[in-house]
Amino acid sequence: DVKVTQSSRYLVKRTGEKVFLECVQDMDHENMFWYRQDPGLGLRLIYFSYDVKMKEKGDIPEGYSVSREKKERFSLILESASTNQTSMYLCASSLGRMRTSGGRLAKNIQYFGAGTRLSVL
Amino acid sequence: DAKTTQPTSMDCAEGRAANLPCNHSTISGNEYVYWYRQIHSQGPQYIIHGLKNNETNEMASLIITEDRKSSTLILPHATLRDTAVYYCIVITYNFGNEKLTFGTGTRLTIIP
């Protein structure tokens, strides 16, 4: 089974602190994603990465940065946490591009971690 | 990506089939229909996806209408553990570049 592990389930930080959210996947997936989920707003993509050291902005990258130094690890960084960054953060990974299995295109399913509920006070 | 419309909430008796509808009337020819669910306090979980043919796996069945403007997810024998929010998503199969845009989904409650 694919496992996506997020380092913390719950985190409480103070305004202005630098916050690191870590995500590790064990399936050699190429793609990794960071989303945040807020009531009434659904899931919104912050950043994604399709390779080591590569990153792409999602819909709401402001106030965040990411780091992917190793294939299995994707970190989300809040440089200076603010109260409007209080949210549930979800990490996901997926297989990658142009993969085939038995002659069929591989399903590009995103596998999610359990989430980190971050509160910024 | 095409937008989807789902009912806000549904109830289903335990042991019965749960049928969750999704409308995606603006779907284009290269867009797939994906279903995920999110059980309380957990990350979303993939259920099934399809293009135009009906699909079945160990979790559920997906019925897509011939015009592809709507689909139905079927949980054949619902259990209490199927209580969750179910999301229908339409995305282009870009081999990994696609983002998942979850709307508010359908909150399915299985009644004992």
PDB file of C-alpha atoms in Angstrom:
ATOM      1  CA  ASP A   1       0.000   0.000   0.000  1.00  0.00           C
ATOM      2  CA  VAL A   2       1.062   3.524  -0.712  1.00  0.00           C
ATOM      3  CA  LYS A   3       1.923   5.436   2.387  1.00  0.00           C
ATOM      4  CA  VAL A   4       2.044   9.205   2.622  1.00  0.00           C
ATOM      5  CA  THR A   5       3.137  10.359   6.036  1.00  0.00           C
ATOM      6  CA  GLN A   6       2.786  13.867   7.387  1.00  0.00           C
ATOM      7  CA  SER A   7       5.007  14.681  10.304  1.00  0.00           C
ATOM      8  CA  SER A   8       2.353  16.106  12.620  1.00  0.00           C
ATOM      9  CA  ARG A   9      -1.405  15.684  12.995  1.00  0.00           C
ATOM     10  CA  TYR A  10      -1.813  18.829  15.072  1.00  0.00           C
ATOM     11  CA  LEU A  11       0.393  21.891  15.324  1.00  0.00           C
ATOM     12  CA  VAL A  12       0.001  25.154  17.218  1.00  0.00           C
ATOM     13  CA  LYS A  13       2.249  28.073  16.295  1.00  0.00           C
ATOM     14  CA  ARG A  14       2.428  31.770  17.012  1.00  0.00           C
ATOM     15  CA  THR A  15       2.092  34.582  14.503  1.00  0.00           C
ATOM     16  CA  GLY A  16       5.424  35.333  12.853  1.00  0.00           C
ATOM     17  CA  GLU A  17       6.957  31.944  13.499  1.00  0.00           C
ATOM     18  CA  LYS A  18       8.570  29.967  10.694  1.00  0.00           C
ATOM     19  CA  VAL A  19       6.697  26.689  10.258  1.00  0.00           C
ATOM     20  CA  PHE A  20       7.816  23.520   8.505  1.00  0.00           C
ATOM     21  CA  LEU A  21       5.349  20.851   7.449  1.00  0.00           C
ATOM     22  CA  GLU A  22       6.975  17.653   6.300  1.00  0.00           C
ATOM     23  CA  CYS A  23       5.608  14.983   4.014  1.00  0.00           C
ATOM     24  CA  VAL A  24       7.192  11.663   3.062  1.00  0.00           C
ATOM     25  CA  GLN A  25       5.965   9.061   0.571  1.00  0.00           C
ATOM     26  CA  ASP A  26       7.310   5.543   0.220  1.00  0.00           C
ATOM     27  CA  MET A  27       6.201   4.618  -3.306  1.00  0.00           C
ATOM     28  CA  ASP A  28       8.837   6.319  -5.453  1.00  0.00           C
ATOM     29  CA  HIS A  29       6.206   8.716  -6.790  1.00  0.00           C
ATOM     30  CA  GLU A  30       7.368  11.555  -8.970  1.00  0.00           C
ATOM     31  CA  ASN A  31       4.617  14.028  -8.132  1.00  0.00           C
ATOM     32  CA  MET A  32       3.914  15.540  -4.760  1.00  0.00           C
ATOM     33  CA  PHE A  33       1.332  18.136  -3.804  1.00  0.00           C
ATOM     34  CA  TRP A  34       0.431  20.427  -0.935  1.00  0.00           C
ATOM     35  CA  TYR A  35      -3.202  21.455  -0.466  1.00  0.00           C
ATOM     36  CA  ARG A  36      -5.048  23.319   2.227  1.00  0.00           C
ATOM     37  CA  GLN A  37      -8.638  22.583   3.118  1.00  0.00           C
ATOM     38  CA  ASP A  38     -10.984  25.105   4.687  1.00  0.00           C
ATOM     39  CA  PRO A  39     -14.713  24.827   5.449  1.00  0.00           C
ATOM     40  CA  GLY A  40     -16.810  25.989   2.524  1.00  0.00           C
ATOM     41  CA  LEU A  41     -13.769  26.422   0.260  1.00  0.00           C
ATOM     42  CA  GLY A  42     -12.920  22.822  -0.474  1.00  0.00           C
ATOM     43  CA  LEU A  43      -9.391  21.745  -1.316  1.00  0.00           C
ATOM     44  CA  ARG A  44      -7.018  24.331  -2.766  1.00  0.00           C
ATOM     45  CA  LEU A  45      -3.619  23.603  -4.290  1.00  0.00           C
ATOM     46  CA  ILE A  46      -0.699  25.530  -2.811  1.00  0.00           C
ATOM     47  CA  TYR A  47       2.300  24.035  -4.621  1.00  0.00           C
ATOM     48  CA  PHE A  48       3.220  20.868  -6.416  1.00  0.00           C
ATOM     49  CA  SER A  49       6.429  19.226  -7.562  1.00  0.00           C
ATOM     50  CA  TYR A  50       6.957  16.772 -10.397  1.00  0.00           C
ATOM     51  CA  ASP A  51      10.622  16.053  -9.737  1.00  0.00           C
ATOM     52  CA  VAL A  52      13.401  16.637  -7.263  1.00  0.00           C
ATOM     53  CA  LYS A  53      14.203  20.336  -6.951  1.00  0.00           C
ATOM     54  CA  MET A  54      11.272  21.201  -9.245  1.00  0.00           C
ATOM     55  CA  LYS A  55       8.255  23.112  -8.019  1.00  0.00           C
ATOM     56  CA  GLU A  56       5.201  24.743  -9.520  1.00  0.00           C
ATOM     57  CA  LYS A  57       2.829  27.246  -7.956  1.00  0.00           C
ATOM     58  CA  GLY A  58      -0.709  26.185  -7.404  1.00  0.00           C
ATOM     59  CA  ASP A  59      -3.707  28.410  -6.891  1.00  0.00           C
ATOM     60  CA  ILE A  60      -2.716  29.986  -3.570  1.00  0.00           C
ATOM     61  CA  PRO A  61       1.099  30.051  -3.202  1.00  0.00           C
ATOM     62  CA  GLU A  62       1.315  33.417  -1.440  1.00  0.00           C
ATOM     63  CA  GLY A  63       2.859  33.164   2.002  1.00  0.00           C
ATOM     64  CA  TYR A  64       4.221  29.670   1.345  1.00  0.00           C
ATOM     65  CA  SER A  65       7.320  28.087  -0.101  1.00  0.00           C
ATOM     66  CA  VAL A  66       8.303  24.472  -0.685  1.00  0.00           C
ATOM     67  CA  SER A  67      11.385  22.320  -0.834  1.00  0.00           C
ATOM     68  CA  ARG A  68      11.989  19.004  -2.562  1.00  0.00           C
ATOM     69  CA  GLU A  69      15.598  17.938  -2.065  1.00  0.00           C
ATOM     70  CA  LYS A  70      14.840  14.225  -2.165  1.00  0.00           C
ATOM     71  CA  LYS A  71      12.261  12.375  -4.220  1.00  0.00           C
ATOM     72  CA  GLU A  72      10.398  11.008  -1.227  1.00  0.00           C
ATOM     73  CA  ARG A  73      10.155  14.218   0.781  1.00  0.00           C
ATOM     74  CA  PHE A  74       8.220  17.426   0.096  1.00  0.00           C
ATOM     75  CA  SER A  75       8.253  20.200   2.662  1.00  0.00           C
ATOM     76  CA  LEU A  76       5.873  23.124   2.978  1.00  0.00           C
ATOM     77  CA  ILE A  77       7.279  26.230   4.641  1.00  0.00           C
ATOM     78  CA  LEU A  78       5.372  29.116   6.129  1.00  0.00           C
ATOM     79  CA  GLU A  79       8.043  31.815   6.305  1.00  0.00           C
ATOM     80  CA  SER A  80       6.117  33.952   8.789  1.00  0.00           C
ATOM     81  CA  ALA A  81       2.933  32.312   9.953  1.00  0.00           C
ATOM     82  CA  SER A  82      -0.219  34.385  10.063  1.00  0.00           C
ATOM     83  CA  THR A  83      -3.626  33.676  11.561  1.00  0.00           C
ATOM     84  CA  ASN A  84      -5.206  33.323   8.106  1.00  0.00           C
ATOM     85  CA  GLN A  85      -2.968  30.312   7.550  1.00  0.00           C
ATOM     86  CA  THR A  86      -4.829  28.384  10.223  1.00  0.00           C
ATOM     87  CA  SER A  87      -6.104  25.430   8.243  1.00  0.00           C
ATOM     88  CA  MET A  88      -5.926  21.716   7.502  1.00  0.00           C
ATOM     89  CA  TYR A  89      -2.907  20.980   5.305  1.00  0.00           C
ATOM     90  CA  LEU A  90      -2.918  17.885   3.129  1.00  0.00           C
ATOM     91  CA  CYS A  91      -0.003  16.347   1.294  1.00  0.00           C
ATOM     92  CA  ALA A  92      -0.498  14.001  -1.658  1.00  0.00           C
ATOM     93  CA  SER A  93       1.647  12.079  -4.108  1.00  0.00           C
ATOM     94  CA  SER A  94       1.030  10.448  -7.473  1.00  0.00           C
ATOM     95  CA  LEU A  95       2.932   8.199  -9.797  1.00  0.00           C
ATOM     96  CA  GLY A  96       4.004  10.620 -12.528  1.00  0.00           C
ATOM     97  CA  ARG A  97       3.965  11.072 -16.228  1.00  0.00           C
ATOM     98  CA  MET A  98       3.877   8.551 -19.037  1.00  0.00           C
ATOM     99  CA  ARG A  99       3.887   5.484 -16.866  1.00  0.00           C
ATOM    100  CA  THR A 100       2.486   2.272 -18.248  1.00  0.00           C
ATOM    101  CA  SER A 101       1.706  -1.025 -16.647  1.00  0.00           C
ATOM    102  CA  GLY A 102       0.929  -4.085 -18.720  1.00  0.00           C
ATOM    103  CA  GLY A 103       0.464  -1.923 -21.795  1.00  0.00           C
ATOM    104  CA  ARG A 104      -2.143   0.302 -20.175  1.00  0.00           C
ATOM    105  CA  LEU A 105      -1.672   3.838 -18.987  1.00  0.00           C
ATOM    106  CA  ALA A 106      -1.183   3.850 -15.279  1.00  0.00           C
ATOM    107  CA  LYS A 107      -3.910   5.395 -13.197  1.00  0.00           C
ATOM    108  CA  ASN A 108      -2.627   8.696 -11.904  1.00  0.00           C
ATOM    109  CA  ILE A 109      -4.251   8.541  -8.552  1.00  0.00           C
ATOM    110  CA  GLN A 110      -3.321  10.976  -5.826  1.00  0.00           C
ATOM    111  CA  TYR A 111      -2.686   9.385  -2.438  1.00  0.00           C
ATOM    112  CA  PHE A 112      -3.158  11.633   0.556  1.00  0.00           C
ATOM    113  CA  GLY A 113      -1.649  11.820   3.995  1.00  0.00           C
ATOM    114  CA  ALA A 114      -3.810  12.109   7.092  1.00  0.00           C
ATOM    115  CA  GLY A 115      -3.413  15.872   7.213  1.00  0.00           C
ATOM    116  CA  THR A 116      -1.909  18.414   9.604  1.00  0.00           C
ATOM    117  CA  ARG A 117      -4.294  20.699  11.422  1.00  0.00           C
ATOM    118  CA  LEU A 118      -2.345  23.915  11.954  1.00  0.00           C
ATOM    119  CA  SER A 119      -3.506  26.628  14.317  1.00  0.00           C
ATOM    120  CA  VAL A 120      -1.721  29.982  14.222  1.00  0.00           C
ATOM    121  CA  LEU A 121      -2.406  32.098  17.289  1.00  0.00           C
TER     122      LEU A 121
ATOM    123  CA  ASP B   1     -11.667  21.448 -16.025  1.00  0.00           C
ATOM    124  CA  ALA B   2     -15.421  21.024 -16.091  1.00  0.00           C
ATOM    125  CA  LYS B   3     -17.424  21.908 -12.997  1.00  0.00           C
ATOM    126  CA  THR B   4     -19.458  19.347 -11.118  1.00  0.00           C
ATOM    127  CA  THR B   5     -22.685  19.564  -9.142  1.00  0.00           C
ATOM    128  CA  GLN B   6     -23.514  17.182  -6.314  1.00  0.00           C
ATOM    129  CA  PRO B   7     -26.270  17.086  -3.689  1.00  0.00           C
ATOM    130  CA  THR B   8     -25.138  18.514  -0.384  1.00  0.00           C
ATOM    131  CA  SER B   9     -26.143  15.517   1.699  1.00  0.00           C
ATOM    132  CA  MET B  10     -27.726  12.071   1.502  1.00  0.00           C
ATOM    133  CA  ASP B  11     -28.718   9.312   3.895  1.00  0.00           C
ATOM    134  CA  CYS B  12     -28.657   5.597   3.199  1.00  0.00           C
ATOM    135  CA  ALA B  13     -29.649   2.617   5.318  1.00  0.00           C
ATOM    136  CA  GLU B  14     -26.887   0.235   6.267  1.00  0.00           C
ATOM    137  CA  GLY B  15     -26.736  -2.744   3.924  1.00  0.00           C
ATOM    138  CA  ARG B  16     -28.514  -0.957   1.109  1.00  0.00           C
ATOM    139  CA  ALA B  17     -26.939   0.410  -2.042  1.00  0.00           C
ATOM    140  CA  ALA B  18     -25.893   4.044  -1.856  1.00  0.00           C
ATOM    141  CA  ASN B  19     -26.261   5.899  -5.147  1.00  0.00           C
ATOM    142  CA  LEU B  20     -24.459   9.218  -5.315  1.00  0.00           C
ATOM    143  CA  PRO B  21     -25.196  11.369  -8.364  1.00  0.00           C
ATOM    144  CA  CYS B  22     -22.928  13.908 -10.009  1.00  0.00           C
ATOM    145  CA  ASN B  23     -23.726  16.333 -12.792  1.00  0.00           C
ATOM    146  CA  HIS B  24     -20.917  17.414 -15.139  1.00  0.00           C
ATOM    147  CA  SER B  25     -22.792  18.783 -18.134  1.00  0.00           C
ATOM    148  CA  THR B  26     -19.802  20.732 -19.520  1.00  0.00           C
ATOM    149  CA  ILE B  27     -17.418  17.783 -19.570  1.00  0.00           C
ATOM    150  CA  SER B  28     -15.173  17.582 -22.624  1.00  0.00           C
ATOM    151  CA  GLY B  29     -14.043  14.537 -24.518  1.00  0.00           C
ATOM    152  CA  ASN B  30     -10.666  14.118 -22.835  1.00  0.00           C
ATOM    153  CA  GLU B  31     -11.855  14.623 -19.266  1.00  0.00           C
ATOM    154  CA  TYR B  32     -12.147  11.768 -16.809  1.00  0.00           C
ATOM    155  CA  VAL B  33     -14.569  11.471 -13.916  1.00  0.00           C
ATOM    156  CA  TYR B  34     -12.850  10.694 -10.608  1.00  0.00           C
ATOM    157  CA  TRP B  35     -14.427   9.957  -7.247  1.00  0.00           C
ATOM    158  CA  TYR B  36     -12.707  10.447  -3.915  1.00  0.00           C
ATOM    159  CA  ARG B  37     -14.078  10.337  -0.407  1.00  0.00           C
ATOM    160  CA  GLN B  38     -12.966  11.859   2.875  1.00  0.00           C
ATOM    161  CA  ILE B  39     -13.794  10.239   6.156  1.00  0.00           C
ATOM    162  CA  HIS B  40     -13.826  12.609   9.099  1.00  0.00           C
ATOM    163  CA  SER B  41     -10.326  13.706  10.208  1.00  0.00           C
ATOM    164  CA  GLN B  42      -8.603  11.762   7.438  1.00  0.00           C
ATOM    165  CA  GLY B  43      -7.105  12.660   4.079  1.00  0.00           C
ATOM    166  CA  PRO B  44      -9.114  12.047   0.900  1.00  0.00           C
ATOM    167  CA  GLN B  45      -9.124   8.524  -0.493  1.00  0.00           C
ATOM    168  CA  TYR B  46      -9.391   7.540  -4.142  1.00  0.00           C
ATOM    169  CA  ILE B  47     -12.391   5.377  -5.004  1.00  0.00           C
ATOM    170  CA  ILE B  48     -12.734   4.963  -8.765  1.00  0.00           C
ATOM    171  CA  HIS B  49     -12.507   6.775 -12.067  1.00  0.00           C
ATOM    172  CA  GLY B  50     -13.737   6.405 -15.637  1.00  0.00           C
ATOM    173  CA  LEU B  51     -13.899   8.009 -19.056  1.00  0.00           C
ATOM    174  CA  LYS B  52     -17.044   6.715 -20.757  1.00  0.00           C
ATOM    175  CA  ASN B  53     -17.481   3.065 -19.888  1.00  0.00           C
ATOM    176  CA  ASN B  54     -18.933   1.881 -16.623  1.00  0.00           C
ATOM    177  CA  GLU B  55     -16.293   0.807 -14.146  1.00  0.00           C
ATOM    178  CA  THR B  56     -16.285  -1.456 -11.121  1.00  0.00           C
ATOM    179  CA  ASN B  57     -13.677  -2.202  -8.489  1.00  0.00           C
ATOM    180  CA  GLU B  58     -13.626  -3.659  -5.007  1.00  0.00           C
ATOM    181  CA  MET B  59     -14.966  -0.466  -3.489  1.00  0.00           C
ATOM    182  CA  ALA B  60     -17.659   0.768  -5.845  1.00  0.00           C
ATOM    183  CA  SER B  61     -19.185   0.979  -9.303  1.00  0.00           C
ATOM    184  CA  LEU B  62     -19.239   4.027 -11.536  1.00  0.00           C
ATOM    185  CA  ILE B  63     -22.026   4.492 -14.043  1.00  0.00           C
ATOM    186  CA  ILE B  64     -21.474   7.218 -16.648  1.00  0.00           C
ATOM    187  CA  THR B  65     -24.368   8.223 -18.898  1.00  0.00           C
ATOM    188  CA  GLU B  66     -23.960   7.833 -22.635  1.00  0.00           C
ATOM    189  CA  ASP B  67     -23.719  11.600 -23.173  1.00  0.00           C
ATOM    190  CA  ARG B  68     -21.241  11.766 -20.258  1.00  0.00           C
ATOM    191  CA  LYS B  69     -23.083  14.701 -18.710  1.00  0.00           C
ATOM    192  CA  SER B  70     -23.671  12.881 -15.454  1.00  0.00           C
ATOM    193  CA  SER B  71     -22.506   9.903 -13.459  1.00  0.00           C
ATOM    194  CA  THR B  72     -23.487   7.865 -10.417  1.00  0.00           C
ATOM    195  CA  LEU B  73     -21.229   6.301  -7.835  1.00  0.00           C
ATOM    196  CA  ILE B  74     -22.706   3.142  -6.354  1.00  0.00           C
ATOM    197  CA  LEU B  75     -21.641   1.627  -3.056  1.00  0.00           C
ATOM    198  CA  PRO B  76     -23.410  -1.734  -3.336  1.00  0.00           C
ATOM    199  CA  HIS B  77     -23.775  -2.644   0.343  1.00  0.00           C
ATOM    200  CA  ALA B  78     -23.187   0.442   2.428  1.00  0.00           C
ATOM    201  CA  THR B  79     -21.651   0.065   5.892  1.00  0.00           C
ATOM    202  CA  LEU B  80     -21.275   2.558   8.701  1.00  0.00           C
ATOM    203  CA  ARG B  81     -17.646   3.018   7.671  1.00  0.00           C
ATOM    204  CA  ASP B  82     -18.837   4.463   4.368  1.00  0.00           C
ATOM    205  CA  THR B  83     -20.071   7.580   6.158  1.00  0.00           C
ATOM    206  CA  ALA B  84     -17.949  10.304   4.562  1.00  0.00           C
ATOM    207  CA  VAL B  85     -17.942  13.251   2.186  1.00  0.00           C
ATOM    208  CA  TYR B  86     -17.820  12.068  -1.420  1.00  0.00           C
ATOM    209  CA  TYR B  87     -16.261  14.219  -4.109  1.00  0.00           C
ATOM    210  CA  CYS B  88     -16.859  13.955  -7.838  1.00  0.00           C
ATOM    211  CA  ILE B  89     -14.113  15.573  -9.892  1.00  0.00           C
ATOM    212  CA  VAL B  90     -13.620  15.979 -13.611  1.00  0.00           C
ATOM    213  CA  ILE B  91     -10.049  16.331 -14.798  1.00  0.00           C
ATOM    214  CA  THR B  92      -7.976  16.056 -17.915  1.00  0.00           C
ATOM    215  CA  TYR B  93      -5.604  13.143 -17.841  1.00  0.00           C
ATOM    216  CA  ASN B  94      -2.303  14.987 -17.973  1.00  0.00           C
ATOM    217  CA  PHE B  95      -0.216  12.202 -16.504  1.00  0.00           C
ATOM    218  CA  GLY B  96       0.438  13.858 -13.238  1.00  0.00           C
ATOM    219  CA  ASN B  97       0.174  17.579 -13.783  1.00  0.00           C
ATOM    220  CA  GLU B  98      -3.454  17.699 -12.841  1.00  0.00           C
ATOM    221  CA  LYS B  99      -4.573  19.302  -9.632  1.00  0.00           C
ATOM    222  CA  LEU B 100      -7.611  18.048  -7.783  1.00  0.00           C
ATOM    223  CA  THR B 101     -10.246  20.700  -7.243  1.00  0.00           C
ATOM    224  CA  PHE B 102     -12.614  19.413  -4.618  1.00  0.00           C
ATOM    225  CA  GLY B 103     -15.877  21.228  -4.233  1.00  0.00           C
ATOM    226  CA  THR B 104     -18.089  20.750  -1.219  1.00  0.00           C
ATOM    227  CA  GLY B 105     -19.072  17.194  -2.197  1.00  0.00           C
ATOM    228  CA  THR B 106     -21.931  15.059  -0.857  1.00  0.00           C
ATOM    229  CA  ARG B 107     -22.017  14.226   2.824  1.00  0.00           C
ATOM    230  CA  LEU B 108     -23.237  10.624   2.935  1.00  0.00           C
ATOM    231  CA  THR B 109     -24.548   9.326   6.240  1.00  0.00           C
ATOM    232  CA  ILE B 110     -25.151   5.613   6.640  1.00  0.00           C
ATOM    233  CA  ILE B 111     -28.012   4.968   9.045  1.00  0.00           C
ATOM    234  CA  PRO B 112     -27.848   1.829  11.219  1.00  0.00           C
TER     235      PRO B 112
END
